[in-house]
PDB file of N, CA and C in Angstrom:
ATOM      1  N   PHE A 139       0.839  -1.189   0.000  1.00  0.00           N
ATOM      2  CA  PHE A 139       0.000   0.000   0.000  1.00  0.00           C
ATOM      3  C   PHE A 139       0.872   1.237   0.000  1.00  0.00           C
ATOM      4  N   GLY A 140       0.624   2.085  -0.941  1.00  0.00           N
ATOM      5  CA  GLY A 140       1.348   3.339  -0.995  1.00  0.00           C
ATOM      6  C   GLY A 140       0.483   4.469  -0.498  1.00  0.00           C
ATOM      7  N   PRO A 141       1.078   5.658  -0.423  1.00  0.00           N
ATOM      8  CA  PRO A 141       0.311   6.816   0.061  1.00  0.00           C
ATOM      9  C   PRO A 141      -0.904   7.142  -0.799  1.00  0.00           C
ATOM     10  N   GLU A 142      -0.826   6.856  -2.099  1.00  0.00           N
ATOM     11  CA  GLU A 142      -1.958   7.167  -2.988  1.00  0.00           C
ATOM     12  C   GLU A 142      -3.180   6.318  -2.647  1.00  0.00           C
ATOM     13  N   ILE A 143      -2.944   5.011  -2.479  1.00  0.00           N
ATOM     14  CA  ILE A 143      -4.052   4.116  -2.141  1.00  0.00           C
ATOM     15  C   ILE A 143      -4.582   4.436  -0.746  1.00  0.00           C
ATOM     16  N   THR A 144      -3.665   4.708   0.169  1.00  0.00           N
ATOM     17  CA  THR A 144      -4.082   5.048   1.527  1.00  0.00           C
ATOM     18  C   THR A 144      -4.975   6.273   1.513  1.00  0.00           C
ATOM     19  N   ASN A 145      -4.553   7.313   0.792  1.00  0.00           N
ATOM     20  CA  ASN A 145      -5.336   8.548   0.733  1.00  0.00           C
ATOM     21  C   ASN A 145      -6.660   8.361   0.017  1.00  0.00           C
ATOM     22  N   SER A 146      -6.638   7.689  -1.117  1.00  0.00           N
ATOM     23  CA  SER A 146      -7.832   7.647  -1.955  1.00  0.00           C
ATOM     24  C   SER A 146      -8.881   6.666  -1.448  1.00  0.00           C
ATOM     25  N   THR A 147      -8.466   5.582  -0.833  1.00  0.00           N
ATOM     26  CA  THR A 147      -9.425   4.532  -0.494  1.00  0.00           C
ATOM     27  C   THR A 147      -9.487   4.222   0.989  1.00  0.00           C
ATOM     28  N   LEU A 148      -8.366   3.809   1.543  1.00  0.00           N
ATOM     29  CA  LEU A 148      -8.371   3.302   2.913  1.00  0.00           C
ATOM     30  C   LEU A 148      -8.698   4.368   3.946  1.00  0.00           C
ATOM     31  N   LEU A 149      -8.153   5.549   3.776  1.00  0.00           N
ATOM     32  CA  LEU A 149      -8.380   6.615   4.749  1.00  0.00           C
ATOM     33  C   LEU A 149      -9.844   7.035   4.782  1.00  0.00           C
ATOM     34  N   GLN A 150     -10.456   7.128   3.613  1.00  0.00           N
ATOM     35  CA  GLN A 150     -11.866   7.512   3.565  1.00  0.00           C
ATOM     36  C   GLN A 150     -12.759   6.447   4.203  1.00  0.00           C
ATOM     37  N   ALA A 151     -12.409   5.188   4.001  1.00  0.00           N
ATOM     38  CA  ALA A 151     -13.177   4.103   4.626  1.00  0.00           C
ATOM     39  C   ALA A 151     -13.039   4.158   6.150  1.00  0.00           C
ATOM     40  N   LEU A 152     -11.829   4.402   6.620  1.00  0.00           N
ATOM     41  CA  LEU A 152     -11.597   4.507   8.062  1.00  0.00           C
ATOM     42  C   LEU A 152     -12.397   5.661   8.668  1.00  0.00           C
ATOM     43  N   LEU A 153     -12.420   6.784   7.988  1.00  0.00           N
ATOM     44  CA  LEU A 153     -13.180   7.934   8.486  1.00  0.00           C
ATOM     45  C   LEU A 153     -14.671   7.619   8.573  1.00  0.00           C
ATOM     46  N   GLN A 154     -15.189   6.908   7.581  1.00  0.00           N
ATOM     47  CA  GLN A 154     -16.605   6.534   7.610  1.00  0.00           C
ATOM     48  C   GLN A 154     -16.900   5.571   8.761  1.00  0.00           C
ATOM     49  N   LEU A 155     -15.966   4.643   9.013  1.00  0.00           N
ATOM     50  CA  LEU A 155     -16.157   3.703  10.111  1.00  0.00           C
ATOM     51  C   LEU A 155     -16.139   4.406  11.467  1.00  0.00           C
ATOM     52  N   MET A 156     -15.360   5.487  11.586  1.00  0.00           N
ATOM     53  CA  MET A 156     -15.321   6.246  12.832  1.00  0.00           C
ATOM     54  C   MET A 156     -16.634   6.967  13.110  1.00  0.00           C
ATOM     55  N   LYS A 157     -17.452   7.137  12.082  1.00  0.00           N
ATOM     56  CA  LYS A 157     -18.735   7.828  12.224  1.00  0.00           C
ATOM     57  C   LYS A 157     -19.920   6.862  12.190  1.00  0.00           C
ATOM     58  N   ASP A 158     -19.644   5.572  12.197  1.00  0.00           N
ATOM     59  CA  ASP A 158     -20.691   4.562  12.082  1.00  0.00           C
ATOM     60  C   ASP A 158     -21.694   4.668  13.230  1.00  0.00           C
ATOM     61  N   ASN A 159     -22.894   4.170  13.002  1.00  0.00           N
ATOM     62  CA  ASN A 159     -23.934   4.199  14.032  1.00  0.00           C
ATOM     63  C   ASN A 159     -23.673   3.219  15.170  1.00  0.00           C
ATOM     64  N   GLU A 160     -22.950   2.146  14.889  1.00  0.00           N
ATOM     65  CA  GLU A 160     -22.690   1.119  15.903  1.00  0.00           C
ATOM     66  C   GLU A 160     -21.434   1.447  16.705  1.00  0.00           C
ATOM     67  N   GLN A 161     -21.553   1.418  18.022  1.00  0.00           N
ATOM     68  CA  GLN A 161     -20.413   1.756  18.874  1.00  0.00           C
ATOM     69  C   GLN A 161     -19.250   0.785  18.705  1.00  0.00           C
ATOM     70  N   GLU A 162     -19.519  -0.492  18.468  1.00  0.00           N
ATOM     71  CA  GLU A 162     -18.438  -1.466  18.287  1.00  0.00           C
ATOM     72  C   GLU A 162     -17.628  -1.161  17.034  1.00  0.00           C
ATOM     73  N   VAL A 163     -18.284  -0.700  16.001  1.00  0.00           N
ATOM     74  CA  VAL A 163     -17.596  -0.342  14.757  1.00  0.00           C
ATOM     75  C   VAL A 163     -16.716   0.882  14.998  1.00  0.00           C
ATOM     76  N   ARG A 164     -17.253   1.890  15.680  1.00  0.00           N
ATOM     77  CA  ARG A 164     -16.463   3.089  15.987  1.00  0.00           C
ATOM     78  C   ARG A 164     -15.255   2.736  16.845  1.00  0.00           C
ATOM     79  N   LYS A 165     -15.479   1.872  17.841  1.00  0.00           N
ATOM     80  CA  LYS A 165     -14.399   1.461  18.737  1.00  0.00           C
ATOM     81  C   LYS A 165     -13.277   0.767  17.967  1.00  0.00           C
ATOM     82  N   GLU A 166     -13.622  -0.166  17.117  1.00  0.00           N
ATOM     83  CA  GLU A 166     -12.600  -0.903  16.362  1.00  0.00           C
ATOM     84  C   GLU A 166     -11.917  -0.012  15.330  1.00  0.00           C
ATOM     85  N   ALA A 167     -12.642   0.937  14.762  1.00  0.00           N
ATOM     86  CA  ALA A 167     -12.030   1.883  13.828  1.00  0.00           C
ATOM     87  C   ALA A 167     -10.971   2.722  14.540  1.00  0.00           C
ATOM     88  N   VAL A 168     -11.254   3.115  15.754  1.00  0.00           N
ATOM     89  CA  VAL A 168     -10.278   3.882  16.539  1.00  0.00           C
ATOM     90  C   VAL A 168      -9.079   3.009  16.883  1.00  0.00           C
ATOM     91  N   ARG A 169      -9.330   1.778  17.283  1.00  0.00           N
ATOM     92  CA  ARG A 169      -8.248   0.890  17.693  1.00  0.00           C
ATOM     93  C   ARG A 169      -7.291   0.567  16.548  1.00  0.00           C
ATOM     94  N   VAL A 170      -7.769   0.560  15.315  1.00  0.00           N
ATOM     95  CA  VAL A 170      -6.911   0.214  14.172  1.00  0.00           C
ATOM     96  C   VAL A 170      -5.900   1.337  13.865  1.00  0.00           C
ATOM     97  N   ILE A 171      -6.129   2.521  14.395  1.00  0.00           N
ATOM     98  CA  ILE A 171      -5.200   3.634  14.160  1.00  0.00           C
ATOM     99  C   ILE A 171      -3.798   3.278  14.643  1.00  0.00           C
ATOM    100  N   GLU A 172      -3.699   2.649  15.794  1.00  0.00           N
ATOM    101  CA  GLU A 172      -2.388   2.284  16.324  1.00  0.00           C
ATOM    102  C   GLU A 172      -1.660   1.332  15.384  1.00  0.00           C
ATOM    103  N   ALA A 173      -2.376   0.347  14.843  1.00  0.00           N
ATOM    104  CA  ALA A 173      -1.763  -0.586  13.891  1.00  0.00           C
ATOM    105  C   ALA A 173      -1.312   0.147  12.626  1.00  0.00           C
ATOM    106  N   CYS A 174      -2.076   1.139  12.224  1.00  0.00           N
ATOM    107  CA  CYS A 174      -1.697   1.934  11.056  1.00  0.00           C
ATOM    108  C   CYS A 174      -0.428   2.743  11.319  1.00  0.00           C
ATOM    109  N   LEU A 175      -0.237   3.166  12.544  1.00  0.00           N
ATOM    110  CA  LEU A 175       0.978   3.903  12.883  1.00  0.00           C
ATOM    111  C   LEU A 175       2.187   2.976  12.895  1.00  0.00           C
ATOM    112  N   VAL A 176       2.013   1.759  13.401  1.00  0.00           N
ATOM    113  CA  VAL A 176       3.109   0.794  13.466  1.00  0.00           C
ATOM    114  C   VAL A 176       3.525   0.364  12.060  1.00  0.00           C
ATOM    115  N   ALA A 177       2.547   0.110  11.201  1.00  0.00           N
ATOM    116  CA  ALA A 177       2.830  -0.352   9.837  1.00  0.00           C
ATOM    117  C   ALA A 177       3.205   0.801   8.896  1.00  0.00           C
ATOM    118  N   ASN A 178       3.105   2.031   9.381  1.00  0.00           N
ATOM    119  CA  ASN A 178       3.466   3.252   8.646  1.00  0.00           C
ATOM    120  C   ASN A 178       2.617   3.611   7.428  1.00  0.00           C
ATOM    121  N   PRO A 179       1.358   3.184   7.312  1.00  0.00           N
ATOM    122  CA  PRO A 179       0.596   3.710   6.193  1.00  0.00           C
ATOM    123  C   PRO A 179       0.051   5.110   6.446  1.00  0.00           C
ATOM    124  N   LEU A 180       0.059   5.561   7.700  1.00  0.00           N
ATOM    125  CA  LEU A 180      -0.427   6.915   8.005  1.00  0.00           C
ATOM    126  C   LEU A 180       0.741   7.839   8.308  1.00  0.00           C
ATOM    127  N   THR A 181       0.781   8.944   7.610  1.00  0.00           N
ATOM    128  CA  THR A 181       1.813   9.947   7.854  1.00  0.00           C
ATOM    129  C   THR A 181       1.311  10.950   8.888  1.00  0.00           C
ATOM    130  N   SER A 182       2.211  11.755   9.389  1.00  0.00           N
ATOM    131  CA  SER A 182       1.840  12.799  10.336  1.00  0.00           C
ATOM    132  C   SER A 182       0.844  13.772   9.700  1.00  0.00           C
ATOM    133  N   GLU A 183       1.046  14.067   8.436  1.00  0.00           N
ATOM    134  CA  GLU A 183       0.140  14.987   7.734  1.00  0.00           C
ATOM    135  C   GLU A 183      -1.259  14.397   7.619  1.00  0.00           C
ATOM    136  N   GLN A 184      -1.339  13.100   7.315  1.00  0.00           N
ATOM    137  CA  GLN A 184      -2.646  12.452   7.217  1.00  0.00           C
ATOM    138  C   GLN A 184      -3.332  12.429   8.576  1.00  0.00           C
ATOM    139  N   LEU A 185      -2.565  12.169   9.623  1.00  0.00           N
ATOM    140  CA  LEU A 185      -3.132  12.203  10.973  1.00  0.00           C
ATOM    141  C   LEU A 185      -3.740  13.562  11.269  1.00  0.00           C
ATOM    142  N   GLN A 186      -2.983  14.611  10.967  1.00  0.00           N
ATOM    143  CA  GLN A 186      -3.447  15.968  11.269  1.00  0.00           C
ATOM    144  C   GLN A 186      -4.644  16.370  10.422  1.00  0.00           C
ATOM    145  N   GLN A 187      -4.599  16.022   9.152  1.00  0.00           N
ATOM    146  CA  GLN A 187      -5.637  16.472   8.232  1.00  0.00           C
ATOM    147  C   GLN A 187      -6.937  15.680   8.354  1.00  0.00           C
ATOM    148  N   PHE A 188      -6.842  14.374   8.574  1.00  0.00           N
ATOM    149  CA  PHE A 188      -8.032  13.537   8.520  1.00  0.00           C
ATOM    150  C   PHE A 188      -8.450  12.935   9.865  1.00  0.00           C
ATOM    151  N   ILE A 189      -7.485  12.431  10.626  1.00  0.00           N
ATOM    152  CA  ILE A 189      -7.807  11.675  11.834  1.00  0.00           C
ATOM    153  C   ILE A 189      -8.084  12.592  13.028  1.00  0.00           C
ATOM    154  N   LEU A 190      -7.205  13.556  13.291  1.00  0.00           N
ATOM    155  CA  LEU A 190      -7.383  14.428  14.459  1.00  0.00           C
ATOM    156  C   LEU A 190      -8.722  15.160  14.483  1.00  0.00           C
ATOM    157  N   PRO A 191      -9.242  15.626  13.342  1.00  0.00           N
ATOM    158  CA  PRO A 191     -10.552  16.290  13.406  1.00  0.00           C
ATOM    159  C   PRO A 191     -11.669  15.376  13.932  1.00  0.00           C
ATOM    160  N   GLN A 192     -11.508  14.065  13.803  1.00  0.00           N
ATOM    161  CA  GLN A 192     -12.511  13.123  14.300  1.00  0.00           C
ATOM    162  C   GLN A 192     -12.409  12.917  15.809  1.00  0.00           C
ATOM    163  N   PHE A 193     -11.244  13.209  16.365  1.00  0.00           N
ATOM    164  CA  PHE A 193     -11.004  12.915  17.774  1.00  0.00           C
ATOM    165  C   PHE A 193     -11.901  13.706  18.714  1.00  0.00           C
ATOM    166  N   GLN A 194     -12.241  14.934  18.374  1.00  0.00           N
ATOM    167  CA  GLN A 194     -13.088  15.721  19.277  1.00  0.00           C
ATOM    168  C   GLN A 194     -14.469  15.091  19.442  1.00  0.00           C
ATOM    169  N   SER A 195     -15.073  14.671  18.331  1.00  0.00           N
ATOM    170  CA  SER A 195     -16.397  14.044  18.441  1.00  0.00           C
ATOM    171  C   SER A 195     -16.292  12.675  19.104  1.00  0.00           C
ATOM    172  N   LEU A 196     -15.207  11.934  18.832  1.00  0.00           N
ATOM    173  CA  LEU A 196     -15.029  10.634  19.475  1.00  0.00           C
ATOM    174  C   LEU A 196     -14.791  10.781  20.974  1.00  0.00           C
ATOM    175  N   GLY A 197     -14.153  11.860  21.372  1.00  0.00           N
ATOM    176  CA  GLY A 197     -13.935  12.123  22.793  1.00  0.00           C
ATOM    177  C   GLY A 197     -15.219  12.428  23.534  1.00  0.00           C
ATOM    178  N   LEU A 198     -16.239  12.838  22.797  1.00  0.00           N
ATOM    179  CA  LEU A 198     -17.558  13.126  23.379  1.00  0.00           C
ATOM    180  C   LEU A 198     -18.562  12.012  23.095  1.00  0.00           C
ATOM    181  N   ASP A 199     -18.089  10.922  22.521  1.00  0.00           N
ATOM    182  CA  ASP A 199     -18.971   9.823  22.140  1.00  0.00           C
ATOM    183  C   ASP A 199     -19.761   9.332  23.362  1.00  0.00           C
ATOM    184  N   PRO A 200     -21.046   9.065  23.195  1.00  0.00           N
ATOM    185  CA  PRO A 200     -21.839   8.596  24.334  1.00  0.00           C
ATOM    186  C   PRO A 200     -21.438   7.195  24.814  1.00  0.00           C
ATOM    187  N   ALA A 201     -20.745   6.438  23.974  1.00  0.00           N
ATOM    188  CA  ALA A 201     -20.356   5.073  24.341  1.00  0.00           C
ATOM    189  C   ALA A 201     -18.992   5.070  25.019  1.00  0.00           C
ATOM    190  N   GLN A 202     -18.964   4.604  26.256  1.00  0.00           N
ATOM    191  CA  GLN A 202     -17.720   4.554  27.022  1.00  0.00           C
ATOM    192  C   GLN A 202     -16.639   3.722  26.334  1.00  0.00           C
ATOM    193  N   PRO A 203     -16.934   2.570  25.701  1.00  0.00           N
ATOM    194  CA  PRO A 203     -15.874   1.801  25.034  1.00  0.00           C
ATOM    195  C   PRO A 203     -15.188   2.561  23.903  1.00  0.00           C
ATOM    196  N   VAL A 204     -15.923   3.428  23.243  1.00  0.00           N
ATOM    197  CA  VAL A 204     -15.323   4.240  22.172  1.00  0.00           C
ATOM    198  C   VAL A 204     -14.341   5.238  22.769  1.00  0.00           C
ATOM    199  N   ARG A 205     -14.736   5.894  23.838  1.00  0.00           N
ATOM    200  CA  ARG A 205     -13.840   6.846  24.502  1.00  0.00           C
ATOM    201  C   ARG A 205     -12.615   6.137  25.077  1.00  0.00           C
ATOM    202  N   ALA A 206     -12.821   4.930  25.609  1.00  0.00           N
ATOM    203  CA  ALA A 206     -11.699   4.158  26.147  1.00  0.00           C
ATOM    204  C   ALA A 206     -10.725   3.766  25.040  1.00  0.00           C
ATOM    205  N   ALA A 207     -11.243   3.383  23.880  1.00  0.00           N
ATOM    206  CA  ALA A 207     -10.384   3.037  22.746  1.00  0.00           C
ATOM    207  C   ALA A 207      -9.610   4.265  22.271  1.00  0.00           C
ATOM    208  N   LEU A 208     -10.280   5.411  22.248  1.00  0.00           N
ATOM    209  CA  LEU A 208      -9.609   6.648  21.869  1.00  0.00           C
ATOM    210  C   LEU A 208      -8.483   6.965  22.848  1.00  0.00           C
ATOM    211  N   ALA A 209      -8.762   6.832  24.127  1.00  0.00           N
ATOM    212  CA  ALA A 209      -7.743   7.097  25.146  1.00  0.00           C
ATOM    213  C   ALA A 209      -6.547   6.170  24.971  1.00  0.00           C
ATOM    214  N   GLN A 210      -6.798   4.966  24.520  1.00  0.00           N
ATOM    215  CA  GLN A 210      -5.735   3.972  24.344  1.00  0.00           C
ATOM    216  C   GLN A 210      -4.801   4.333  23.195  1.00  0.00           C
ATOM    217  N   VAL A 211      -5.312   4.958  22.150  1.00  0.00           N
ATOM    218  CA  VAL A 211      -4.461   5.269  20.987  1.00  0.00           C
ATOM    219  C   VAL A 211      -3.819   6.649  21.067  1.00  0.00           C
ATOM    220  N   LEU A 212      -4.203   7.456  22.045  1.00  0.00           N
ATOM    221  CA  LEU A 212      -3.663   8.813  22.120  1.00  0.00           C
ATOM    222  C   LEU A 212      -2.148   8.837  22.318  1.00  0.00           C
ATOM    223  N   GLY A 213      -1.616   7.927  23.116  1.00  0.00           N
ATOM    224  CA  GLY A 213      -0.167   7.876  23.337  1.00  0.00           C
ATOM    225  C   GLY A 213       0.609   7.644  22.048  1.00  0.00           C
ATOM    226  N   PRO A 214       0.295   6.571  21.308  1.00  0.00           N
ATOM    227  CA  PRO A 214       0.979   6.348  20.032  1.00  0.00           C
ATOM    228  C   PRO A 214       0.764   7.475  19.018  1.00  0.00           C
ATOM    229  N   VAL A 215      -0.435   8.047  18.996  1.00  0.00           N
ATOM    230  CA  VAL A 215      -0.697   9.160  18.071  1.00  0.00           C
ATOM    231  C   VAL A 215       0.157  10.364  18.460  1.00  0.00           C
ATOM    232  N   ALA A 216       0.219  10.661  19.752  1.00  0.00           N
ATOM    233  CA  ALA A 216       1.030  11.793  20.219  1.00  0.00           C
ATOM    234  C   ALA A 216       2.498  11.585  19.867  1.00  0.00           C
ATOM    235  N   LYS A 217       2.971  10.373  20.023  1.00  0.00           N
ATOM    236  CA  LYS A 217       4.366  10.071  19.679  1.00  0.00           C
ATOM    237  C   LYS A 217       4.620  10.291  18.186  1.00  0.00           C
ATOM    238  N   ALA A 218       3.670   9.876  17.357  1.00  0.00           N
ATOM    239  CA  ALA A 218       3.817  10.044  15.908  1.00  0.00           C
ATOM    240  C   ALA A 218       3.767  11.511  15.492  1.00  0.00           C
ATOM    241  N   LEU A 219       2.992  12.307  16.216  1.00  0.00           N
ATOM    242  CA  LEU A 219       2.825  13.717  15.856  1.00  0.00           C
ATOM    243  C   LEU A 219       3.961  14.596  16.369  1.00  0.00           C
ATOM    244  N   GLY A 220       4.555  14.218  17.470  1.00  0.00           N
ATOM    245  CA  GLY A 220       5.588  15.057  18.056  1.00  0.00           C
ATOM    246  C   GLY A 220       5.013  15.977  19.116  1.00  0.00           C
ATOM    247  N   ARG A 221       5.924  16.542  19.897  1.00  0.00           N
ATOM    248  CA  ARG A 221       5.533  17.327  21.073  1.00  0.00           C
ATOM    249  C   ARG A 221       4.720  18.578  20.737  1.00  0.00           C
ATOM    250  N   ASP A 222       5.169  19.366  19.769  1.00  0.00           N
ATOM    251  CA  ASP A 222       4.496  20.639  19.470  1.00  0.00           C
ATOM    252  C   ASP A 222       3.062  20.446  19.002  1.00  0.00           C
ATOM    253  N   ILE A 223       2.862  19.545  18.059  1.00  0.00           N
ATOM    254  CA  ILE A 223       1.519  19.313  17.523  1.00  0.00           C
ATOM    255  C   ILE A 223       0.626  18.703  18.604  1.00  0.00           C
ATOM    256  N   THR A 224       1.185  17.807  19.393  1.00  0.00           N
ATOM    257  CA  THR A 224       0.418  17.200  20.482  1.00  0.00           C
ATOM    258  C   THR A 224      -0.056  18.266  21.458  1.00  0.00           C
ATOM    259  N   GLN A 225       0.831  19.165  21.833  1.00  0.00           N
ATOM    260  CA  GLN A 225       0.441  20.220  22.777  1.00  0.00           C
ATOM    261  C   GLN A 225      -0.635  21.124  22.186  1.00  0.00           C
ATOM    262  N   ARG A 226      -0.526  21.429  20.917  1.00  0.00           N
ATOM    263  CA  ARG A 226      -1.501  22.323  20.284  1.00  0.00           C
ATOM    264  C   ARG A 226      -2.839  21.654  20.029  1.00  0.00           C
ATOM    265  N   GLN A 227      -2.812  20.386  19.610  1.00  0.00           N
ATOM    266  CA  GLN A 227      -4.044  19.785  19.112  1.00  0.00           C
ATOM    267  C   GLN A 227      -4.633  18.671  19.981  1.00  0.00           C
ATOM    268  N   LEU A 228      -3.868  18.097  20.887  1.00  0.00           N
ATOM    269  CA  LEU A 228      -4.384  16.972  21.665  1.00  0.00           C
ATOM    270  C   LEU A 228      -4.489  17.220  23.169  1.00  0.00           C
ATOM    271  N   LEU A 229      -3.807  18.222  23.663  1.00  0.00           N
ATOM    272  CA  LEU A 229      -3.736  18.416  25.106  1.00  0.00           C
ATOM    273  C   LEU A 229      -5.099  18.625  25.756  1.00  0.00           C
ATOM    274  N   SER A 230      -5.965  19.400  25.130  1.00  0.00           N
ATOM    275  CA  SER A 230      -7.290  19.627  25.725  1.00  0.00           C
ATOM    276  C   SER A 230      -8.120  18.343  25.715  1.00  0.00           C
ATOM    277  N   LEU A 231      -7.985  17.543  24.668  1.00  0.00           N
ATOM    278  CA  LEU A 231      -8.704  16.271  24.608  1.00  0.00           C
ATOM    279  C   LEU A 231      -8.200  15.320  25.688  1.00  0.00           C
ATOM    280  N   ILE A 232      -6.885  15.254  25.859  1.00  0.00           N
ATOM    281  CA  ILE A 232      -6.305  14.400  26.897  1.00  0.00           C
ATOM    282  C   ILE A 232      -6.802  14.842  28.271  1.00  0.00           C
ATOM    283  N   SER A 233      -6.813  16.139  28.490  1.00  0.00           N
ATOM    284  CA  SER A 233      -7.299  16.685  29.764  1.00  0.00           C
ATOM    285  C   SER A 233      -8.766  16.320  29.998  1.00  0.00           C
ATOM    286  N   ASP A 234      -9.577  16.440  28.959  1.00  0.00           N
ATOM    287  CA  ASP A 234     -10.998  16.090  29.084  1.00  0.00           C
ATOM    288  C   ASP A 234     -11.186  14.601  29.387  1.00  0.00           C
ATOM    289  N   LEU A 235     -10.420  13.762  28.712  1.00  0.00           N
ATOM    290  CA  LEU A 235     -10.548  12.324  28.934  1.00  0.00           C
ATOM    291  C   LEU A 235     -10.069  11.919  30.334  1.00  0.00           C
ATOM    292  N   MET A 236      -9.129  12.690  30.881  1.00  0.00           N
ATOM    293  CA  MET A 236      -8.674  12.413  32.247  1.00  0.00           C
ATOM    294  C   MET A 236      -9.763  12.719  33.276  1.00  0.00           C
ATOM    295  N   LYS A 237     -10.762  13.466  32.877  1.00  0.00           N
ATOM    296  CA  LYS A 237     -11.880  13.798  33.766  1.00  0.00           C
ATOM    297  C   LYS A 237     -13.111  12.931  33.483  1.00  0.00           C
ATOM    298  N   ASP A 238     -12.987  11.956  32.608  1.00  0.00           N
ATOM    299  CA  ASP A 238     -14.120  11.118  32.226  1.00  0.00           C
ATOM    300  C   ASP A 238     -14.672  10.379  33.446  1.00  0.00           C
ATOM    301  N   GLU A 239     -15.963  10.166  33.457  1.00  0.00           N
ATOM    302  CA  GLU A 239     -16.603   9.516  34.595  1.00  0.00           C
ATOM    303  C   GLU A 239     -16.286   8.019  34.675  1.00  0.00           C
ATOM    304  N   PHE A 240     -15.854   7.424  33.590  1.00  0.00           N
ATOM    305  CA  PHE A 240     -15.539   5.997  33.574  1.00  0.00           C
ATOM    306  C   PHE A 240     -14.048   5.776  33.791  1.00  0.00           C
ATOM    307  N   HIS A 241     -13.730   4.896  34.740  1.00  0.00           N
ATOM    308  CA  HIS A 241     -12.331   4.687  35.102  1.00  0.00           C
ATOM    309  C   HIS A 241     -11.512   4.070  33.966  1.00  0.00           C
ATOM    310  N   ASP A 242     -12.127   3.257  33.091  1.00  0.00           N
ATOM    311  CA  ASP A 242     -11.383   2.648  31.982  1.00  0.00           C
ATOM    312  C   ASP A 242     -10.817   3.707  31.033  1.00  0.00           C
ATOM    313  N   VAL A 243     -11.563   4.764  30.825  1.00  0.00           N
ATOM    314  CA  VAL A 243     -11.095   5.849  29.954  1.00  0.00           C
ATOM    315  C   VAL A 243      -9.880   6.518  30.594  1.00  0.00           C
ATOM    316  N   ARG A 244      -9.993   6.879  31.847  1.00  0.00           N
ATOM    317  CA  ARG A 244      -8.871   7.529  32.546  1.00  0.00           C
ATOM    318  C   ARG A 244      -7.654   6.611  32.611  1.00  0.00           C
ATOM    319  N   LEU A 245      -7.890   5.344  32.911  1.00  0.00           N
ATOM    320  CA  LEU A 245      -6.802   4.370  33.000  1.00  0.00           C
ATOM    321  C   LEU A 245      -6.075   4.226  31.663  1.00  0.00           C
ATOM    322  N   ASN A 246      -6.817   4.198  30.566  1.00  0.00           N
ATOM    323  CA  ASN A 246      -6.193   4.058  29.243  1.00  0.00           C
ATOM    324  C   ASN A 246      -5.352   5.267  28.877  1.00  0.00           C
ATOM    325  N   VAL A 247      -5.777   6.450  29.260  1.00  0.00           N
ATOM    326  CA  VAL A 247      -4.971   7.638  28.992  1.00  0.00           C
ATOM    327  C   VAL A 247      -3.630   7.517  29.704  1.00  0.00           C
ATOM    328  N   VAL A 248      -3.686   7.174  30.969  1.00  0.00           N
ATOM    329  CA  VAL A 248      -2.465   7.101  31.784  1.00  0.00           C
ATOM    330  C   VAL A 248      -1.575   5.943  31.355  1.00  0.00           C
ATOM    331  N   SER A 249      -2.155   4.781  31.167  1.00  0.00           N
ATOM    332  CA  SER A 249      -1.330   3.597  30.892  1.00  0.00           C
ATOM    333  C   SER A 249      -0.720   3.590  29.504  1.00  0.00           C
ATOM    334  N   HIS A 250      -1.280   4.359  28.574  1.00  0.00           N
ATOM    335  CA  HIS A 250      -0.732   4.400  27.215  1.00  0.00           C
ATOM    336  C   HIS A 250      -0.069   5.733  26.887  1.00  0.00           C
ATOM    337  N   ALA A 251       0.144   6.541  27.890  1.00  0.00           N
ATOM    338  CA  ALA A 251       0.726   7.872  27.671  1.00  0.00           C
ATOM    339  C   ALA A 251       2.137   7.805  27.085  1.00  0.00           C
ATOM    340  N   GLY A 252       2.912   6.829  27.486  1.00  0.00           N
ATOM    341  CA  GLY A 252       4.281   6.735  27.002  1.00  0.00           C
ATOM    342  C   GLY A 252       4.454   5.809  25.827  1.00  0.00           C
ATOM    343  N   SER A 253       3.354   5.295  25.291  1.00  0.00           N
ATOM    344  CA  SER A 253       3.451   4.333  24.181  1.00  0.00           C
ATOM    345  C   SER A 253       3.939   4.975  22.907  1.00  0.00           C
TER     346      SER A 253
END
């Protein structure tokens, strides 16, 4: 898979899955982001342009498992983006998730912070 295929096909499918009506689909779509970072099909630019804009709505998702999955991938995403972009674009989301009423969400933020 090259950047062209990732941009034209796979990325758009992933974005649609993140907006799916079913919470399990949204959760798994979020969880696959980490695998995409490890396998390198997502660049920092793609993360910023396509994935990060979805994070705000996912952080407010009514389903706790979706928020927990998001909290789990924030560490690897922050590492891929670098310190400056993370501070500008993710810090408020991380702060909000640390105040989540469900302990799994808070635990995932903390336990995956250094990933």
